[in-house]
Coordinates of C-alpha atoms and ligand atoms in Angstrom, one line a residue:
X16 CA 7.6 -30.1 -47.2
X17 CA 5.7 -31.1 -50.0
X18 CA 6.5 -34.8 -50.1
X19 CA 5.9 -34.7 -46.2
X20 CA 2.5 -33.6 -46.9
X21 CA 2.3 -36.5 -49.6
X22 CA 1.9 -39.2 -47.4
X23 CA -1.7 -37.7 -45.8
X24 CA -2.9 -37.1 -49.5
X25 CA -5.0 -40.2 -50.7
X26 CA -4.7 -40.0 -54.3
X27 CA -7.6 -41.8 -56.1
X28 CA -6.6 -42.5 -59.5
X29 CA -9.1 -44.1 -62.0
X30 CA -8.7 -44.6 -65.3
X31 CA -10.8 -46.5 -67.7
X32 CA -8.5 -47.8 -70.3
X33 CA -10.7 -49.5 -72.4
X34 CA -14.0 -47.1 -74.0
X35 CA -16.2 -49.5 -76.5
X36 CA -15.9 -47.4 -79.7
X37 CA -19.6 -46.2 -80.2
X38 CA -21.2 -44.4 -77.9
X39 CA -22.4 -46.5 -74.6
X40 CA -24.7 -45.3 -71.7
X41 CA -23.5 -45.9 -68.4
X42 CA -24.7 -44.9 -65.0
X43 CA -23.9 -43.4 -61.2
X44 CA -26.4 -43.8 -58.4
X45 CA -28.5 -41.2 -57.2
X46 CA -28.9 -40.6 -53.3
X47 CA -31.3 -38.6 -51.2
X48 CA -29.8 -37.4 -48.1
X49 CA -31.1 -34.4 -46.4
X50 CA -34.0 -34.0 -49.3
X51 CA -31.6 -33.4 -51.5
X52 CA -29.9 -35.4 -54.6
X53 CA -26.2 -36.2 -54.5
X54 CA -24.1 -38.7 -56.3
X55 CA -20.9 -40.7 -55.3
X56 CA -17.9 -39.0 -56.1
X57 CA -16.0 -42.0 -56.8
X58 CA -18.8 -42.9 -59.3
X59 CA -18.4 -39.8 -61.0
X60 CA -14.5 -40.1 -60.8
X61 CA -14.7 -43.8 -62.3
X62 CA -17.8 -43.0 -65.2
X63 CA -15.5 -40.5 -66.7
X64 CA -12.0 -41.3 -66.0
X65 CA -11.3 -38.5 -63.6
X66 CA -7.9 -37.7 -61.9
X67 CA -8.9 -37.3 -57.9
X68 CA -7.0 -35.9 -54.7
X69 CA -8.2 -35.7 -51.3
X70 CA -6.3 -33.8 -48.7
X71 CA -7.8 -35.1 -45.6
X72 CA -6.3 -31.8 -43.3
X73 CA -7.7 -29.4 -45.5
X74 CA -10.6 -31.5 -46.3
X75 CA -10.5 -30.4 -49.4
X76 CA -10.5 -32.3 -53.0
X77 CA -9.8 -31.6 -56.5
X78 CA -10.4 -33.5 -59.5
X79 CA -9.1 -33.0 -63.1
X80 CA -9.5 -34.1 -67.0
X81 CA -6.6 -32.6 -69.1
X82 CA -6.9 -29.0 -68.9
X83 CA -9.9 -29.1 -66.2
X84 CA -10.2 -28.7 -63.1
X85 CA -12.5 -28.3 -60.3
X86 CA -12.2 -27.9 -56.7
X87 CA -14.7 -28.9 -53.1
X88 CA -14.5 -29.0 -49.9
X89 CA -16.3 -31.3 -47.2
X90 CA -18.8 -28.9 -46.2
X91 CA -18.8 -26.3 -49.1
X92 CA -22.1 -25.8 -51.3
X93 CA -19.7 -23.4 -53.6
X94 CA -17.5 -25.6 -56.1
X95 CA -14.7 -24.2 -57.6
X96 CA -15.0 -25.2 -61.7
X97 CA -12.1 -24.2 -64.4
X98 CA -12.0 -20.9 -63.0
X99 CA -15.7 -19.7 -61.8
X100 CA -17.6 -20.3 -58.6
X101 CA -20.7 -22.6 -59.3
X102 CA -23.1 -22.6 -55.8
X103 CA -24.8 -26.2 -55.3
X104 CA -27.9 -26.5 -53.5
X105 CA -25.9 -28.6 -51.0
X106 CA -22.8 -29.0 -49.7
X107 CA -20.3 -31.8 -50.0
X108 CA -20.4 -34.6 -47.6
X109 CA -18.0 -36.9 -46.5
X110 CA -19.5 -39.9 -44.6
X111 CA -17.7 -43.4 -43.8
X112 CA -14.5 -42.3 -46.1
X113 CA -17.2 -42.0 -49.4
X114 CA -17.5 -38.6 -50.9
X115 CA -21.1 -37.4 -51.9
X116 CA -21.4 -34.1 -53.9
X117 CA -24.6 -32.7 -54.7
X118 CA -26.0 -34.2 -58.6
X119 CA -26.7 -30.3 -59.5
X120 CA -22.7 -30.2 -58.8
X121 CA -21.5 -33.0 -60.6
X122 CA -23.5 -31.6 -63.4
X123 CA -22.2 -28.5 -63.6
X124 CA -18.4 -29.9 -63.3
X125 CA -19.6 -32.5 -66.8
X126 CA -21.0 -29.6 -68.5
X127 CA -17.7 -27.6 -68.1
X128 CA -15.3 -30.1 -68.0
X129 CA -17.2 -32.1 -71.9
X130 CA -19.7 -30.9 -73.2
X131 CA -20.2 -33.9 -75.0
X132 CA -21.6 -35.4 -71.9
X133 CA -25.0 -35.5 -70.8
X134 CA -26.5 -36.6 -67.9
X135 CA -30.2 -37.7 -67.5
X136 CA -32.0 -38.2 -64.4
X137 CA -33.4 -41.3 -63.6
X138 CA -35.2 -42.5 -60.8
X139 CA -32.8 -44.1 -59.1
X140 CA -29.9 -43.4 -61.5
X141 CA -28.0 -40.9 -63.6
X142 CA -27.7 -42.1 -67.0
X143 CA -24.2 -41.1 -68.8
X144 CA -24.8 -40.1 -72.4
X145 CA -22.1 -39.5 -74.5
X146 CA -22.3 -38.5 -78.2
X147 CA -20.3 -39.7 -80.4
X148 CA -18.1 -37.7 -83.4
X149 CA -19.5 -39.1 -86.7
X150 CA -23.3 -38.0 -84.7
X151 CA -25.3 -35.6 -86.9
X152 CA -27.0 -34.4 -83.6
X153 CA -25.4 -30.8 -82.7
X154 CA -23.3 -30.7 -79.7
X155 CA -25.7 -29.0 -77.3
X156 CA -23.7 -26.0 -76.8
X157 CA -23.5 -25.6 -72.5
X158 CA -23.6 -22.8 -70.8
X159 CA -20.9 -22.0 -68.1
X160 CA -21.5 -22.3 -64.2
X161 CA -23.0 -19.4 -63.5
X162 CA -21.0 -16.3 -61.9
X163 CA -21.1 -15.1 -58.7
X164 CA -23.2 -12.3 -58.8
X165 CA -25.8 -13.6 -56.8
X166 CA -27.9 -11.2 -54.1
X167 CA -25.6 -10.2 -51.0
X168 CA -27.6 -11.9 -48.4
X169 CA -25.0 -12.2 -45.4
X170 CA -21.7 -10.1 -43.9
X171 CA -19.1 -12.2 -41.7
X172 CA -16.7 -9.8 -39.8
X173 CA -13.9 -11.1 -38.7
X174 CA -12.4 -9.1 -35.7
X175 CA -8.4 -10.3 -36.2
X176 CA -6.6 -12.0 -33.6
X177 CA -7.4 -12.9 -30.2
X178 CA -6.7 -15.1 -26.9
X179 CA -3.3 -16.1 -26.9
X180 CA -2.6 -13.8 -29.8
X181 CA -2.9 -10.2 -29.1
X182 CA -2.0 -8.8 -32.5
X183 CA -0.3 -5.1 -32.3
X184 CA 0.7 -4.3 -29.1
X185 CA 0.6 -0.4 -28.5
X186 CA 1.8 1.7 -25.3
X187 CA 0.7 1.2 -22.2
X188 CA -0.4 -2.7 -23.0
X189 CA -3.2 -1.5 -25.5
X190 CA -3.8 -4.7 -27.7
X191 CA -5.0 -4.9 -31.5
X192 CA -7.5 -7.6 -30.2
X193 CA -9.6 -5.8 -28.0
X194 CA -10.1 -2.9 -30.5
X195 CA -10.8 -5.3 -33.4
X196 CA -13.5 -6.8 -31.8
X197 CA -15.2 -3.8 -29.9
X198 CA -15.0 -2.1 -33.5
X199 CA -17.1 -5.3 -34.7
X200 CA -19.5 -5.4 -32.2
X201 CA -20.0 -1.6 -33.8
X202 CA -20.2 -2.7 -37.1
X203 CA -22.6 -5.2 -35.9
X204 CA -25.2 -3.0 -35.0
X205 CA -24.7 -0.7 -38.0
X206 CA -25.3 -3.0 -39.9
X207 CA -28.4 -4.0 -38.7
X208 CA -29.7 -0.2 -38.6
X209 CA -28.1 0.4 -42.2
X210 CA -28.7 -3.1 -44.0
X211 CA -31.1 -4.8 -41.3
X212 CA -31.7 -7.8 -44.6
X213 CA -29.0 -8.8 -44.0
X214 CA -27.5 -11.9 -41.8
X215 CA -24.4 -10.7 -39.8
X216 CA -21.6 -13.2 -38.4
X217 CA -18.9 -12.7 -36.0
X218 CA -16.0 -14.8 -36.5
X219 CA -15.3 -14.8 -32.7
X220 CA -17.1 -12.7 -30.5
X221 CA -15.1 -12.9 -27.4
X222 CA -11.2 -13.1 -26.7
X223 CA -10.0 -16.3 -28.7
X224 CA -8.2 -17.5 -30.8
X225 CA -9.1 -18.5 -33.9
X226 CA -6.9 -19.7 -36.8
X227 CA -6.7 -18.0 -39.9
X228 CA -8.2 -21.0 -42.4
X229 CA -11.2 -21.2 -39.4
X230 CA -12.3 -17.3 -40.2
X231 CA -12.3 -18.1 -43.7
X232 CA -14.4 -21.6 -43.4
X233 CA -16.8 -20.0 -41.3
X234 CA -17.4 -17.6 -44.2
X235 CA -17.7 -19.8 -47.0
X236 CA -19.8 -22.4 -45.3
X237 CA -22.2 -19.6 -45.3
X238 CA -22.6 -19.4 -48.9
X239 CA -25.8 -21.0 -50.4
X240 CA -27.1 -21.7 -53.9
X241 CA -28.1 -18.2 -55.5
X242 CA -26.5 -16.1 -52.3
X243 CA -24.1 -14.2 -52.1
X244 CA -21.5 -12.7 -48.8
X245 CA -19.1 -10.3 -47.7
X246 CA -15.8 -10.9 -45.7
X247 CA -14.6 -8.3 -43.9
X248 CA -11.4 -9.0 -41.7
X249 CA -11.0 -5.8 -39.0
X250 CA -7.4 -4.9 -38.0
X251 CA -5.1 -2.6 -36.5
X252 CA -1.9 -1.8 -37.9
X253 CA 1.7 -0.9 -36.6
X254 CA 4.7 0.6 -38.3
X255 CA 8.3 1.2 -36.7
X256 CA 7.8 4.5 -37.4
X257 CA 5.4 6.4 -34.9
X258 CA 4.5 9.1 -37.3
X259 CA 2.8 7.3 -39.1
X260 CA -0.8 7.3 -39.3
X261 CA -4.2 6.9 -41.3
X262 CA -6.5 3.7 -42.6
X263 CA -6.2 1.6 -45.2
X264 CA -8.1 -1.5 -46.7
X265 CA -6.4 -4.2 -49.1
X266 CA -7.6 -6.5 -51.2
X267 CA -6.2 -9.9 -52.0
X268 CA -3.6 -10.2 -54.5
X269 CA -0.1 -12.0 -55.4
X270 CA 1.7 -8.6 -55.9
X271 CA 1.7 -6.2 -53.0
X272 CA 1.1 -2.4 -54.0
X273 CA 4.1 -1.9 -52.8
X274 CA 7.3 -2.5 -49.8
X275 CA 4.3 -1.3 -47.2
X276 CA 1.7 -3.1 -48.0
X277 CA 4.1 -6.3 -48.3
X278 CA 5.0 -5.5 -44.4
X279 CA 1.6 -5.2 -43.3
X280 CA 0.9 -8.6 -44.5
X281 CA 4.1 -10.4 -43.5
X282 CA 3.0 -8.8 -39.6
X283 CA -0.3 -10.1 -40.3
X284 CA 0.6 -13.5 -41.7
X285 CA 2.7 -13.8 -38.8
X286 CA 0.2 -15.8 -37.0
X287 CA 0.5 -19.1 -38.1
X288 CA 3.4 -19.3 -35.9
X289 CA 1.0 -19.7 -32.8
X290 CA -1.4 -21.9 -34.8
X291 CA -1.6 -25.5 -33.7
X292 CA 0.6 -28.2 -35.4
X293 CA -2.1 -30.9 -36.8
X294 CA -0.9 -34.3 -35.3
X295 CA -0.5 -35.5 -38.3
X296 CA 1.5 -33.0 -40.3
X297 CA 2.7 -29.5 -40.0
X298 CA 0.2 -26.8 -41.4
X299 CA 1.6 -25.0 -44.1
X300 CA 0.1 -22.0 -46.3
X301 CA 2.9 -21.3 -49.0
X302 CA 2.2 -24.9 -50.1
X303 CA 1.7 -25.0 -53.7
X304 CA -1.3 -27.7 -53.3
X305 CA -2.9 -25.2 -51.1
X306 CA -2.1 -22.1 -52.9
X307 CA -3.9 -23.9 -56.2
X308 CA -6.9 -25.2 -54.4
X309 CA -7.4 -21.5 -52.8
X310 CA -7.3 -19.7 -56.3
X311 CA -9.8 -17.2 -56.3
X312 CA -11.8 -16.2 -59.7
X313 CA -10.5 -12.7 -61.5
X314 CA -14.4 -11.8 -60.6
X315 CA -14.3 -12.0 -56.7
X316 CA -10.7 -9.9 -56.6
X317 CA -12.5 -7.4 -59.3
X318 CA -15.4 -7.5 -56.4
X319 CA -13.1 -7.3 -53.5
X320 CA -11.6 -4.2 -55.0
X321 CA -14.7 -2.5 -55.9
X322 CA -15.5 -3.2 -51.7
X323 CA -12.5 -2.0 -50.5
X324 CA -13.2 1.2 -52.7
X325 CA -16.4 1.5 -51.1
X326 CA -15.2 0.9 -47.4
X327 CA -12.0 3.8 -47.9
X328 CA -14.8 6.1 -49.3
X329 CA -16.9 5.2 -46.3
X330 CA -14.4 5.7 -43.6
X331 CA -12.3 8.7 -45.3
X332 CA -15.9 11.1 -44.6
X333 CA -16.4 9.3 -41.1
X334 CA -12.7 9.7 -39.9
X335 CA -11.4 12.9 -40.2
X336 CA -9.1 13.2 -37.4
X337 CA -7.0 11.1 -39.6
X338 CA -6.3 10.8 -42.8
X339 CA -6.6 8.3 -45.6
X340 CA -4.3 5.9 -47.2
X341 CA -6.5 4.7 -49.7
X342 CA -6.5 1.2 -51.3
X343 CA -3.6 -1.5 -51.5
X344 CA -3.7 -4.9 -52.3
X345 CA -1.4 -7.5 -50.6
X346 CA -0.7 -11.3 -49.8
X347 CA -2.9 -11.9 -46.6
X348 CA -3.5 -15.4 -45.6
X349 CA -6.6 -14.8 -44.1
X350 CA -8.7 -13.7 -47.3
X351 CA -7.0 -16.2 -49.3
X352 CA -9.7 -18.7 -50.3
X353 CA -12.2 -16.5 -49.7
X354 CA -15.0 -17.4 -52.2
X355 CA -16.8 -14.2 -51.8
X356 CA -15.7 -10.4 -51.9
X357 CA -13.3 -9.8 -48.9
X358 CA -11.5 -7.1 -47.6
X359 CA -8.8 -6.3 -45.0
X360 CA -9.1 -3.1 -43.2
X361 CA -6.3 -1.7 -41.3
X362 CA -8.4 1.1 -39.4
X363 CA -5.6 3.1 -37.8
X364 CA -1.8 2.9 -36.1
X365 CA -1.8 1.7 -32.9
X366 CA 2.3 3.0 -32.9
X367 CA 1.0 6.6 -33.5
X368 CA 0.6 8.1 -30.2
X369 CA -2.4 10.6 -31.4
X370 CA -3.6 7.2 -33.1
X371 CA -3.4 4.8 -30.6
X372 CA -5.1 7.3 -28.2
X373 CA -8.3 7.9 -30.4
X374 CA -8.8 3.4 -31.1
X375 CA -9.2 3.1 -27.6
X376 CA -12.0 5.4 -27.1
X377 CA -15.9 4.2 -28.0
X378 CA -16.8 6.8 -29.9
X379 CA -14.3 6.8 -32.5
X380 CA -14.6 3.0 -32.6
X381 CA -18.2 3.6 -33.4
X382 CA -17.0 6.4 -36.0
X383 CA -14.9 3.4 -37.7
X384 CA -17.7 1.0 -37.4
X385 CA -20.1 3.7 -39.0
X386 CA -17.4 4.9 -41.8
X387 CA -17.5 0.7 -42.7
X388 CA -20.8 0.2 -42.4
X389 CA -21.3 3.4 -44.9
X390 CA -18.8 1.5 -47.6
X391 CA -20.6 -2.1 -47.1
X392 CA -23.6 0.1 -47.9
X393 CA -22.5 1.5 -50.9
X394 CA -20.7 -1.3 -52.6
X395 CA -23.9 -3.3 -52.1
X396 CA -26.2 -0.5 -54.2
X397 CA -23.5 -0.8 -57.2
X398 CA -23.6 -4.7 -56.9
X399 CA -27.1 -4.7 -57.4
X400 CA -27.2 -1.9 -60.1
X401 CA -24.8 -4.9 -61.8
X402 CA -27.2 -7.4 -61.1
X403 CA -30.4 -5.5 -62.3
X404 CA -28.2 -5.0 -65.8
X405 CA -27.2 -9.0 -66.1
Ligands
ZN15 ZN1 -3.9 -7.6 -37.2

């Protein structure tokens, strides 16, 4: 699979072989483009001698230096560098096969990536100023991107399946669709009573499908310089066994809590089977390529946790006809790549008869939909208490 995929990777390679031996001063263009400064990627790339890979179905890139590394997407303002999310005041742009990325970016990756770099603004161009070993001048000692912990200015809720993919199917032709997205429209509202400051998406808000990398893309294209989101996917699970009952709400992680949590994501995952083939290559999500440019920071899964935390409080005092199964963490595609705190919630058993019974009805949908507005509420009073103390 991999070496399929190869052939739709254009691999820019650059090196500069030969460095004078003092230090030099060299230079990469500025450009204005939406009132906003960006420089060439392939400037940046060829200045410093950068390894580049574009993957043009992902439209996603990744450039390294040794040990650094640093990942965009066409589209993004949030930049993935050596580990920690750095927000740009634009996002990258891909115009006539050239690759601009915002100049407070390319800073940002420089500063991380040597800090024996700096970069001065010109009018026209960014001067390169490297300084040299045997220089008595400190090394101007950078400070890393900053974190994450910017104000939580927007909620995307994503109501899971639809159109040609029904999700759980219940007795009696009750589909995990039509709950997930009538619970949403709930949460919607809540939200707006609860936490009215805040800007509230819906991934889809009618019956259609929508792939799993499209939910998360619509999220992160909302993120913005200094702001901050949460991600919350809505779903209904389903278990061979019909006594079983409750809701739960994972978090993203590698190693399912345990052999139930694995299965609730392997039914989950199981979508990609109705997603369309791209034309040019099958669409794969246990790629390695992907799995490396979708790394999340330790910080957003430490987040992500503390939200799903929140949202089983929230929901455990709502719902009490049934009870709680607390927090799990599994493997779901869909919150993979997620560059913001996100959370799968599994609000109830659509194989439990008693269950399945109560999801249809309005008023417990609303008593979900208040139960997670409660948690969003509550994890977003302790975020800020963290961000008053930083
Ligand atoms: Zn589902």
């Amino acid at each position: 699979m991999k070496n399929r995929r190869g052939f739709f990777i254009i691999r820019i390679l650059v090196f500069i072989f030969v460095l004078p031996p003092s230090s030099f001063s060299e230079s990469i263009h500025r450009v204005r483009i939406d009132n906003a400064d960006y420089i060439p990627l392939d400037e940046l790339v060829s200045v410093f001698g950068l390894d580049h890979s574009f993957d043009m179905i992902s439209q996603r890139g990744r450039l390294y230096r040794k040990s650094h590394y640093a990942v965009y997407g066409v589209g993004l303002s949030a930049f993935l560098v050596d580990g920690r999310l750095y927000k740009s005041s634009g996002a990258a742009i891909r115009n006539r096969g050239r690759i601009f990325i915002p100049e407070d970016a390319g800073e940002s990756i420089m500063g991380s990536f040597d800090p024996r770099v700096r970069l001065r603004r010109g009018a026209d161009l960014l001067f390169v100023e490297r300084i040299r070993d045997d220089e008595t001048a400190p090394v101007e000692k950078k400070k890393s991107p900053p974190s994450s912990r910017d104000r939580i200015c927007f909620i995307v809720i994503d109501p899971g399946h639809g159109g040609k993919d029904p999700g759980a199917v219940g007795k009696g032709g009750l589909e995990e669709k039509d709950i997930t997205l009538k619970v949403a429209r709930y949460l919607e509202k809540k939200i707006a009573k609860k936490l009215g400051d805040l800007r509230v998406h819906l991934t889809r808000n009618n019956d259609r499908f929508v792939e799993l990398s499209q939910r998360t893309d619509i999220a992160n294209k909302m993120l913005r310089k200094s702001e901050n989101g949460i991600f919350l996917s809505i779903h209904v699970n389903s278990s061979l066994s019909s006594r079983i009952s409750g809701h739960e709400t994972f978090f993203l992680s590698q190693n399912p809590t345990n052999e139930d949590a694995r299965n609730t994501a392997a039914l989950e995952n199981n979508v990609v089977i109705l997603e369309e083939k791209s034309k040019s290559a099958p669409k794969t999500y246990d790629d390695v390529d992907y799995i490396e440019a979708m790394m999340i920071t330790t910080q957003i899964q430490k987040e992500s946790s503390e939200l799903a935390d929140s949202i089983q409080k929230g929901m455990a005092k709502n719902i009490k006809s049934f009870g709680s199964r607390g927090v799990k963490k599994a493997d779901f595609y869909v919150l993979r790549g997620v560059l913001m705190p996100a959370v799968l919630i599994e609000i109830g058993f659509i194989t439990n008869k008693k269950e399945a019974r109560h999801l249809r009805i309005s008023s417990h949908q609303e008593k979900i939909a208040d139960g997670i507005a409660e948690g969003v509420k509550l994890f977003i009073k302790r975020y800020n208490r963290l961000l008053k103390m930083n």
